[in-house]
Coordinates of N, CA and C and ligand atoms in Angstrom, one line a residue:
M1 N -8.4 12.8 -16.4 CA -7.1 12.6 -15.7 C -7.1 13.5 -14.4
N2 N -6.2 13.2 -13.5 CA -6.0 14.0 -12.3 C -5.3 15.3 -12.6
N3 N -5.6 16.3 -11.8 CA -4.9 17.5 -12.0 C -4.1 17.9 -10.8
Y4 N -3.9 16.9 -9.9 CA -3.0 17.1 -8.8 C -1.7 16.3 -9.0
L5 N -0.7 16.7 -8.3 CA 0.6 16.0 -8.5 C 0.7 14.8 -7.5
P6 N 0.9 13.6 -8.1 CA 1.0 12.5 -7.2 C 2.3 12.7 -6.4
G7 N 2.3 12.2 -5.1 CA 3.5 12.4 -4.3 C 4.6 11.4 -4.6
N8 N 5.1 10.7 -3.6 CA 6.1 9.8 -3.7 C 5.7 8.5 -4.6
L9 N 6.3 8.3 -5.7 CA 6.0 7.2 -6.5 C 7.0 6.1 -6.5
Y10 N 7.9 6.2 -5.5 CA 8.8 5.1 -5.2 C 9.8 4.8 -6.3
I11 N 10.1 5.8 -7.1 CA 10.9 5.6 -8.3 C 12.2 4.9 -8.0
N12 N 12.9 5.4 -7.0 CA 14.2 4.8 -6.7 C 14.2 3.9 -5.5
T13 N 13.0 3.7 -4.9 CA 13.0 3.0 -3.6 C 12.1 1.8 -3.5
A14 N 11.3 1.5 -4.6 CA 10.4 0.3 -4.5 C 11.1 -0.9 -4.1
D15 N 12.3 -1.1 -4.5 CA 13.1 -2.3 -4.2 C 13.4 -2.5 -2.8
Y16 N 13.3 -1.4 -2.0 CA 13.6 -1.4 -0.6 C 12.3 -1.5 0.3
Y17 N 11.2 -1.4 -0.3 CA 9.9 -1.4 0.4 C 9.7 -2.6 1.3
D18 N 10.0 -3.8 0.7 CA 9.7 -5.1 1.4 C 10.8 -5.4 2.5
Y19 N 11.8 -4.6 2.6 CA 12.8 -4.9 3.7 C 12.2 -4.6 5.1
D20 N 11.2 -3.7 5.1 CA 10.6 -3.3 6.4 C 10.0 -4.5 7.0
N21 N 10.5 -4.9 8.1 CA 10.2 -6.2 8.8 C 9.5 -6.0 10.1
R22 N 9.0 -4.8 10.4 CA 8.5 -4.5 11.7 C 7.2 -5.3 11.9
E23 N 6.8 -5.6 13.1 CA 5.5 -6.3 13.4 C 4.4 -5.6 12.8
I24 N 4.4 -4.3 12.8 CA 3.3 -3.5 12.3 C 3.0 -3.7 10.8
I25 N 4.1 -4.1 10.1 CA 3.9 -4.4 8.7 C 3.3 -5.8 8.4
K26 N 3.3 -6.6 9.5 CA 2.8 -8.0 9.3 C 1.5 -8.2 10.1
D27 N 1.2 -7.4 11.1 CA 0.1 -7.8 11.9 C -1.3 -7.5 11.4
D28 N -1.4 -6.9 10.2 CA -2.7 -6.7 9.5 C -3.1 -7.9 8.6
L29 N -2.1 -8.7 8.3 CA -2.3 -9.7 7.2 C -3.5 -10.7 7.5
E30 N -3.5 -11.3 8.7 CA -4.6 -12.2 9.0 C -5.9 -11.6 9.0
F31 N -5.9 -10.3 9.4 CA -7.2 -9.6 9.4 C -7.9 -9.6 8.0
Y32 N -7.0 -9.3 7.0 CA -7.6 -9.2 5.7 C -8.0 -10.6 5.2
V33 N -7.4 -11.6 5.6 CA -7.7 -13.0 5.3 C -9.1 -13.4 6.0
E34 N -9.2 -13.0 7.2 CA -10.4 -13.3 8.0 C -11.6 -12.7 7.3
Y35 N -11.5 -11.5 6.9 CA -12.7 -10.9 6.2 C -12.9 -11.4 4.8
A36 N -11.8 -11.8 4.2 CA -12.0 -12.4 2.8 C -12.8 -13.6 2.9
R37 N -12.7 -14.4 4.0 CA -13.4 -15.6 4.1 C -14.9 -15.4 4.3
R38 N -15.3 -14.2 4.6 CA -16.8 -14.0 4.8 C -17.4 -13.6 3.4
T39 N -16.6 -13.6 2.4 CA -17.0 -13.2 1.0 C -16.6 -14.3 0.0
K40 N -17.1 -14.1 -1.2 CA -16.8 -15.1 -2.3 C -16.3 -14.3 -3.5
G41 N -15.7 -15.1 -4.4 CA -15.3 -14.5 -5.7 C -14.0 -13.7 -5.7
A42 N -13.7 -13.1 -6.8 CA -12.4 -12.3 -6.9 C -12.4 -11.2 -5.9
I43 N -11.2 -10.8 -5.5 CA -11.0 -9.7 -4.5 C -10.3 -8.5 -5.3
L44 N -10.7 -7.3 -4.9 CA -10.1 -6.1 -5.5 C -9.3 -5.4 -4.4
E45 N -8.0 -5.2 -4.7 CA -7.2 -4.4 -3.8 C -6.7 -3.2 -4.5
L46 N -7.0 -2.0 -3.8 CA -6.5 -0.7 -4.4 C -5.2 -0.3 -3.7
A47 N -4.4 0.3 -4.5 CA -3.1 0.8 -4.0 C -2.3 -0.4 -3.4
S48 N -2.1 -1.4 -4.2 CA -1.6 -2.7 -3.7 C -0.1 -2.7 -3.5
G49 N 0.6 -1.6 -3.9 CA 2.1 -1.6 -3.6 C 2.8 -2.7 -4.3
T50 N 3.7 -3.4 -3.5 CA 4.4 -4.5 -4.0 C 3.8 -5.8 -3.8
G51 N 2.5 -5.8 -3.3 CA 1.7 -7.0 -3.1 C 1.9 -7.6 -1.7
R52 N 2.3 -6.8 -0.8 CA 2.5 -7.3 0.6 C 1.3 -8.0 1.1
V53 N 0.1 -7.4 1.0 CA -1.1 -8.0 1.4 C -1.7 -8.9 0.4
S54 N -1.6 -8.5 -0.9 CA -2.2 -9.3 -2.0 C -1.7 -10.7 -2.0
L55 N -0.4 -10.9 -2.0 CA 0.2 -12.2 -2.1 C -0.2 -13.1 -0.9
Y56 N -0.3 -12.5 0.3 CA -0.6 -13.3 1.5 C -2.1 -13.7 1.4
V57 N -2.9 -12.8 1.0 CA -4.4 -13.1 0.9 C -4.6 -14.2 -0.2
A58 N -4.0 -14.0 -1.3 CA -4.2 -14.9 -2.4 C -3.7 -16.3 -2.0
E59 N -2.6 -16.4 -1.3 CA -2.0 -17.7 -0.9 C -3.0 -18.4 0.1
K60 N -3.4 -17.6 1.1 CA -4.2 -18.2 2.2 C -5.7 -18.5 1.8
T61 N -6.2 -17.8 0.9 CA -7.6 -18.0 0.5 C -7.8 -18.8 -0.8
G62 N -6.8 -18.8 -1.6 CA -6.9 -19.5 -2.9 C -7.8 -18.8 -3.9
R63 N -8.1 -17.5 -3.6 CA -8.9 -16.7 -4.4 C -8.1 -15.9 -5.5
N64 N -8.9 -15.4 -6.5 CA -8.3 -14.5 -7.5 C -8.2 -13.1 -7.0
L65 N -7.2 -12.3 -7.3 CA -7.1 -10.9 -6.9 C -6.9 -10.0 -8.1
E66 N -7.6 -8.9 -8.2 CA -7.2 -7.8 -9.1 C -6.6 -6.7 -8.3
C67 N -5.4 -6.3 -8.6 CA -4.7 -5.3 -7.8 C -4.4 -4.1 -8.7
L68 N -4.7 -2.9 -8.1 CA -4.5 -1.6 -8.8 C -3.5 -0.8 -8.1
E69 N -2.5 -0.2 -8.8 CA -1.4 0.5 -8.1 C -1.0 1.6 -9.1
L70 N -0.7 2.8 -8.6 CA -0.3 3.9 -9.4 C 1.1 3.9 -9.8
S71 N 2.0 3.5 -8.9 CA 3.4 3.6 -9.1 C 3.9 2.5 -10.0
E72 N 4.5 2.8 -11.1 CA 5.1 1.8 -12.0 C 6.2 1.0 -11.4
A73 N 7.0 1.7 -10.5 CA 8.1 1.1 -9.9 C 7.6 0.0 -8.9
M74 N 6.5 0.3 -8.2 CA 5.9 -0.7 -7.2 C 5.4 -1.8 -8.0
V75 N 4.7 -1.6 -9.1 CA 4.1 -2.6 -9.9 C 5.2 -3.5 -10.5
K76 N 6.3 -2.9 -10.9 CA 7.5 -3.7 -11.4 C 8.0 -4.7 -10.3
R77 N 8.1 -4.1 -9.1 CA 8.6 -5.0 -8.0 C 7.6 -6.1 -7.7
F78 N 6.3 -5.8 -7.7 CA 5.2 -6.7 -7.5 C 5.3 -7.8 -8.6
Q79 N 5.5 -7.4 -9.8 CA 5.5 -8.4 -10.9 C 6.7 -9.3 -10.8
H80 N 7.8 -8.7 -10.3 CA 9.0 -9.5 -10.1 C 8.7 -10.6 -9.0
K81 N 8.0 -10.2 -8.0 CA 7.7 -11.2 -6.9 C 6.8 -12.3 -7.5
L82 N 5.9 -11.9 -8.4 CA 5.0 -12.9 -9.0 C 5.7 -13.9 -9.8
E83 N 6.7 -13.3 -10.6 CA 7.5 -14.2 -11.5 C 8.3 -15.2 -10.7
T84 N 8.7 -14.9 -9.5 CA 9.5 -15.8 -8.7 C 8.7 -16.6 -7.7
T85 N 7.4 -16.5 -7.8 CA 6.6 -17.4 -6.9 C 6.1 -18.6 -7.7
H86 N 5.3 -19.4 -7.0 CA 4.8 -20.6 -7.8 C 3.7 -20.2 -8.7
R87 N 3.5 -21.0 -9.8 CA 2.6 -20.7 -10.9 C 1.2 -20.6 -10.4
R88 N 0.8 -21.5 -9.4 CA -0.5 -21.6 -8.9 C -1.0 -20.2 -8.4
L89 N 0.0 -19.5 -7.7 CA -0.3 -18.2 -7.2 C -0.3 -17.1 -8.3
R90 N 0.8 -17.2 -9.1 CA 1.0 -16.2 -10.1 C -0.3 -16.1 -11.0
E91 N -0.9 -17.2 -11.3 CA -2.0 -17.2 -12.3 C -3.3 -16.6 -11.7
R92 N -3.3 -16.4 -10.4 CA -4.5 -15.9 -9.7 C -4.4 -14.4 -9.4
V93 N -3.3 -13.8 -9.6 CA -3.1 -12.4 -9.2 C -2.8 -11.5 -10.5
N94 N -3.7 -10.6 -10.7 CA -3.5 -9.6 -11.8 C -3.1 -8.3 -11.3
V95 N -2.1 -7.7 -11.8 CA -1.7 -6.3 -11.3 C -1.9 -5.3 -12.5
H96 N -2.5 -4.2 -12.1 CA -2.8 -3.2 -13.1 C -2.2 -1.8 -12.7
I97 N -1.7 -1.1 -13.6 CA -1.3 0.3 -13.2 C -2.5 1.2 -13.4
G98 N -2.8 2.0 -12.3 CA -4.0 2.9 -12.4 C -4.2 3.6 -11.1
D99 N -5.1 4.6 -11.2 CA -5.4 5.5 -10.1 C -6.6 5.0 -9.3
M100 N -6.5 4.9 -8.0 CA -7.7 4.4 -7.3 C -8.8 5.3 -7.2
S101 N -8.6 6.6 -7.7 CA -9.8 7.5 -7.7 C -10.4 7.5 -9.1
D102 N -9.9 6.7 -10.0 CA -10.4 6.8 -11.4 C -10.1 5.4 -12.1
F103 N -11.0 4.4 -11.8 CA -10.7 3.1 -12.4 C -12.0 2.4 -12.8
K104 N -11.9 1.4 -13.6 CA -13.1 0.7 -14.0 C -12.8 -0.8 -14.3
F105 N -13.5 -1.7 -13.6 CA -13.4 -3.1 -13.9 C -14.8 -3.6 -14.4
K106 N -14.8 -4.6 -15.2 CA -16.1 -5.1 -15.7 C -16.9 -5.7 -14.6
E107 N -16.3 -6.4 -13.6 CA -17.1 -7.1 -12.6 C -17.3 -6.3 -11.3
R108 N -18.2 -6.8 -10.5 CA -18.3 -6.3 -9.1 C -17.7 -7.2 -8.2
F109 N -17.3 -6.7 -7.0 CA -16.5 -7.6 -6.1 C -17.2 -7.6 -4.7
E110 N -17.2 -8.8 -4.1 CA -17.7 -8.9 -2.7 C -16.8 -8.4 -1.7
Y111 N -15.5 -8.2 -2.1 CA -14.5 -7.8 -1.1 C -13.5 -6.8 -1.8
I112 N -13.5 -5.6 -1.3 CA -12.6 -4.6 -1.8 C -11.8 -4.1 -0.6
I113 N -10.4 -3.9 -0.7 CA -9.6 -3.5 0.4 C -8.6 -2.4 0.0
I114 N -8.3 -1.5 0.9 CA -7.3 -0.5 0.7 C -6.4 -0.5 2.0
P115 N -5.5 -1.5 2.1 CA -4.7 -1.5 3.3 C -3.6 -0.4 3.5
W116 N -3.1 -0.4 4.7 CA -2.0 0.4 5.1 C -2.1 1.9 4.7
R117 N -3.1 2.6 5.1 CA -3.2 4.1 5.0 C -3.2 4.6 3.6
A118 N -3.3 3.7 2.6 CA -3.1 4.1 1.2 C -4.2 5.1 0.8
L119 N -5.4 5.0 1.3 CA -6.4 6.0 1.0 C -5.9 7.4 1.3
Q120 N -5.1 7.6 2.3 CA -4.7 8.9 2.7 C -3.5 9.4 1.8
Y121 N -3.1 8.6 0.8 CA -2.2 9.1 -0.2 C -2.9 10.1 -1.1
L122 N -4.2 10.0 -1.2 CA -4.9 11.0 -2.0 C -4.9 12.3 -1.4
P123 N -4.3 13.3 -2.0 CA -4.1 14.6 -1.3 C -5.3 15.5 -1.2
E124 N -6.3 15.3 -2.0 CA -7.5 16.2 -1.9 C -8.7 15.4 -1.6
Q125 N -9.6 16.1 -0.9 CA -10.9 15.4 -0.5 C -11.7 15.0 -1.8
E126 N -11.6 15.8 -2.8 CA -12.3 15.4 -4.1 C -11.8 14.1 -4.6
Q127 N -10.6 13.8 -4.5 CA -10.0 12.5 -5.0 C -10.5 11.4 -4.1
T128 N -10.6 11.6 -2.8 CA -11.0 10.6 -1.9 C -12.5 10.3 -2.2
I129 N -13.3 11.3 -2.4 CA -14.7 11.0 -2.7 C -14.9 10.3 -4.0
K130 N -14.0 10.7 -5.0 CA -14.1 9.9 -6.3 C -13.7 8.5 -6.1
C131 N -12.7 8.2 -5.2 CA -12.3 6.9 -5.0 C -13.4 6.1 -4.3
L132 N -14.0 6.7 -3.3 CA -15.1 6.0 -2.6 C -16.3 5.7 -3.5
S133 N -16.6 6.7 -4.5 CA -17.6 6.4 -5.5 C -17.3 5.3 -6.4
R134 N -16.1 5.2 -6.8 CA -15.7 4.1 -7.7 C -15.8 2.8 -6.9
V135 N -15.4 2.8 -5.6 CA -15.6 1.6 -4.8 C -17.0 1.2 -4.7
R136 N -17.9 2.1 -4.5 CA -19.3 1.8 -4.4 C -19.9 1.2 -5.7
E137 N -19.4 1.7 -6.8 CA -19.8 1.2 -8.1 C -19.4 -0.3 -8.3
H138 N -18.2 -0.6 -7.7 CA -17.6 -1.9 -7.9 C -18.0 -2.9 -6.8
L139 N -18.6 -2.5 -5.8 CA -18.9 -3.4 -4.6 C -20.2 -4.1 -4.8
A140 N -20.2 -5.4 -4.7 CA -21.5 -6.2 -4.8 C -22.4 -5.8 -3.7
G141 N -23.7 -6.0 -3.9 CA -24.7 -5.6 -2.9 C -24.4 -6.1 -1.5
N142 N -23.9 -7.3 -1.3 CA -23.6 -7.8 0.0 C -22.1 -7.7 0.3
G143 N -21.4 -6.8 -0.4 CA -20.0 -6.8 -0.3 C -19.4 -6.2 1.0
V144 N -18.1 -6.4 1.2 CA -17.4 -5.8 2.3 C -16.3 -4.9 1.8
F145 N -16.2 -3.7 2.3 CA -15.1 -2.8 1.9 C -14.4 -2.4 3.1
I146 N -13.0 -2.6 3.1 CA -12.2 -2.3 4.3 C -11.1 -1.3 3.8
F147 N -11.0 -0.2 4.5 CA -9.8 0.7 4.3 C -9.2 1.0 5.6
D148 N -7.9 1.2 5.6 CA -7.1 1.4 6.8 C -6.6 2.9 6.8
I149 N -6.9 3.6 7.9 CA -6.4 5.0 8.0 C -5.7 5.1 9.4
F150 N -4.8 6.0 9.5 CA -4.1 6.2 10.8 C -4.9 7.2 11.6
K151 N -4.8 7.1 12.9 CA -5.5 8.0 13.8 C -4.9 9.4 13.8
P152 N -5.7 10.4 13.6 CA -5.1 11.8 13.7 C -4.6 12.0 15.1
R153 N -3.4 12.6 15.2 CA -2.8 12.9 16.5 C -2.4 14.3 16.6
T154 N -1.8 14.7 17.6 CA -1.3 16.1 17.7 C 0.2 16.1 17.2
Y155 N 0.4 16.9 16.2 CA 1.8 17.0 15.7 C 2.4 18.3 16.2
D156 N 3.2 18.2 17.2 CA 3.8 19.4 17.8 C 5.3 19.6 17.4
E157 N 5.9 20.5 18.1 CA 7.4 20.7 17.8 C 8.2 19.5 18.0
K158 N 7.8 18.6 19.0 CA 8.6 17.4 19.2 C 8.5 16.5 18.1
W159 N 7.4 16.5 17.4 CA 7.1 15.6 16.2 C 7.9 16.1 15.0
L160 N 7.8 17.4 14.8 CA 8.4 18.0 13.6 C 9.9 17.8 13.6
G161 N 10.5 17.3 12.6 CA 12.0 17.2 12.5 C 12.5 15.9 13.1
R162 N 11.6 15.2 13.8 CA 12.1 13.9 14.4 C 12.4 12.9 13.4
E163 N 13.5 12.1 13.6 CA 13.9 11.0 12.7 C 13.6 9.7 13.4
D164 N 12.9 8.8 12.7 CA 12.6 7.5 13.2 C 13.1 6.4 12.3
V165 N 13.9 5.5 12.8 CA 14.4 4.4 11.9 C 13.4 3.3 11.7
S166 N 13.0 3.0 10.5 CA 12.1 2.0 10.2 C 12.7 0.6 10.2
Y167 N 13.9 0.5 9.6 CA 14.7 -0.7 9.6 C 16.2 -0.4 9.4
D168 N 17.0 -1.4 9.9 CA 18.4 -1.3 9.8 C 18.9 -2.7 9.6
I169 N 19.1 -3.1 8.4 CA 19.3 -4.5 8.1 C 20.6 -4.7 7.2
T170 N 21.1 -5.9 7.2 CA 22.2 -6.2 6.2 C 21.7 -7.2 5.3
V171 N 21.8 -6.9 4.0 CA 21.4 -7.8 2.9 C 22.5 -8.0 1.9
N172 N 23.0 -9.2 1.6 CA 24.1 -9.4 0.7 C 25.3 -8.5 0.9
G173 N 25.6 -8.4 2.1 CA 26.8 -7.6 2.5 C 26.6 -6.1 2.5
R174 N 25.4 -5.6 2.2 CA 25.1 -4.2 2.2 C 24.2 -3.9 3.5
R175 N 24.6 -2.8 4.2 CA 23.8 -2.4 5.3 C 22.8 -1.3 4.8
I176 N 21.5 -1.5 5.0 CA 20.5 -0.6 4.5 C 19.7 -0.1 5.7
I177 N 19.8 1.2 5.9 CA 19.0 1.9 7.0 C 18.0 2.8 6.3
R178 N 16.7 2.5 6.7 CA 15.6 3.4 6.2 C 15.1 4.2 7.4
S179 N 14.9 5.5 7.2 CA 14.3 6.2 8.3 C 13.4 7.3 7.7
T180 N 12.5 7.8 8.6 CA 11.6 8.9 8.1 C 11.9 10.1 9.0
V181 N 11.9 11.3 8.3 CA 12.1 12.5 9.0 C 10.8 13.3 8.8
N182 N 10.2 13.6 10.0 CA 8.9 14.3 9.9 C 9.1 15.7 9.4
Y183 N 8.2 16.1 8.5 CA 8.5 17.3 7.7 C 7.4 18.4 7.8
A184 N 6.1 17.9 7.8 CA 5.0 18.9 7.9 C 3.8 18.2 8.3
A185 N 2.9 18.9 9.0 CA 1.6 18.3 9.4 C 0.5 19.3 9.2
D186 N -0.6 18.9 8.7 CA -1.8 19.8 8.6 C -2.9 19.2 9.5
T187 N -3.1 19.7 10.7 CA -4.0 19.1 11.6 C -5.5 19.3 11.2
V188 N -5.8 20.2 10.3 CA -7.1 20.4 9.8 C -7.4 19.4 8.7
K189 N -6.6 19.3 7.7 CA -6.7 18.3 6.6 C -6.4 16.9 7.1
K190 N -5.7 16.8 8.3 CA -5.2 15.6 8.8 C -4.3 14.9 7.9
T191 N -3.3 15.6 7.3 CA -2.3 15.0 6.5 C -0.9 15.3 7.2
I192 N 0.0 14.3 6.9 CA 1.3 14.5 7.4 C 2.3 14.3 6.2
Q193 N 3.4 14.9 6.3 CA 4.5 14.7 5.3 C 5.8 14.3 6.0
Y194 N 6.4 13.3 5.5 CA 7.7 13.0 6.0 C 8.7 12.7 4.8
K195 N 9.9 12.9 5.1 CA 10.9 12.5 4.0 C 11.5 11.1 4.4
S196 N 11.5 10.2 3.4 CA 12.1 8.9 3.6 C 13.6 9.0 3.3
R197 N 14.4 8.5 4.2 CA 15.9 8.6 4.0 C 16.4 7.1 3.9
Y198 N 17.2 6.8 2.9 CA 17.8 5.5 2.7 C 19.3 5.7 2.7
R199 N 19.9 4.9 3.6 CA 21.4 4.9 3.7 C 21.8 3.5 3.3
I200 N 22.6 3.4 2.2 CA 23.0 2.1 1.8 C 24.5 2.0 1.8
M201 N 25.1 1.1 2.6 CA 26.5 1.1 2.8 C 27.1 -0.3 2.5
G202 N 28.3 -0.3 1.9 CA 28.9 -1.6 1.6 C 28.5 -2.1 0.3
G203 N 29.1 -3.2 -0.2 CA 28.8 -3.8 -1.5 C 29.1 -2.9 -2.6
G204 N 30.1 -2.0 -2.4 CA 30.5 -1.0 -3.5 C 29.6 0.2 -3.5
V205 N 28.6 0.3 -2.6 CA 27.7 1.5 -2.6 C 27.9 2.2 -1.3
K206 N 27.9 3.5 -1.3 CA 28.0 4.3 -0.1 C 27.0 5.4 -0.1
Ligands
LIG301 C1 2.2 2.7 2.0 S1 1.9 2.0 0.4 C2 0.9 0.7 0.8 C3 1.0 -0.4 -0.2 C4 0.2 -1.7 0.2 N1 -1.2 -1.4 0.2 C5 0.7 -2.3 1.5 O1 -0.2 -2.4 2.4 O2 1.8 -2.7 1.6 C6 0.8 3.1 -0.4 C7 0.7 2.8 -1.9 O3 -0.3 3.6 -2.5 C8 0.0 3.9 -3.8 N2 -0.8 5.0 -4.3 C9 -0.6 6.3 -4.0 N3 -1.6 7.0 -4.7 C10 -2.3 6.1 -5.4 C11 -3.4 6.3 -6.3 N4 -3.9 7.5 -6.6 N5 -3.9 5.1 -6.9 C12 -3.3 3.9 -6.7 N6 -2.3 3.7 -5.8 C13 -1.8 4.8 -5.2 C14 1.5 4.2 -3.7 O4 2.2 4.1 -4.9 C15 1.9 3.1 -2.7 O5 2.3 1.9 -3.4

């Protein structure tokens, strides 16, 4: 088992994850489909969240997906989405609770993906190396492995403490504003920390 503390596990916020409608949240989807088409067989997605990429790729490629995710709340949200989608899709996507640095599947995959910076959720280099070793064990000889990481930048006084709104939407009479407040940066380890802030107004909630 891991001896580090997992960070944000979305316990109270998984239901708000998919409201983020920015272009940046959508413009990687076709990329994952394009590379999927260069491979065959089932696809493995690590840190799959609520299935943002998984469902799109499964729909577009008609392939089976195995999805691994640490947060029970995110898995619950993902499963809810599967239950409310058509059976053809539901039957091809399996979601598992687990740690991307410590997992085992019986098969090998020609296509393994870790979208949207999720690899950088592993706080220690040791965990990252373990994850990459597990990927290597599970990747077929001619396989493709894609992970997405953000570019290291300079995090200065202007960045620290700044608040950026990710979305401001109204759903069923409730206004939901999600923002991030930059909290800490380690330019050597190339990690950043921010606090997510959710403001929910109306519909009996304030
Ligand atoms: C920013 S979300 C990205 C989710 C999804 N890949 C997407 O593109 O929408 C990062 C996800 O990584 C998950 N995660 C963090 N640490 C993990 C770990 N050790 N193993 C598996 N998933 C993990 C989080 O719970 C979260 O759902």
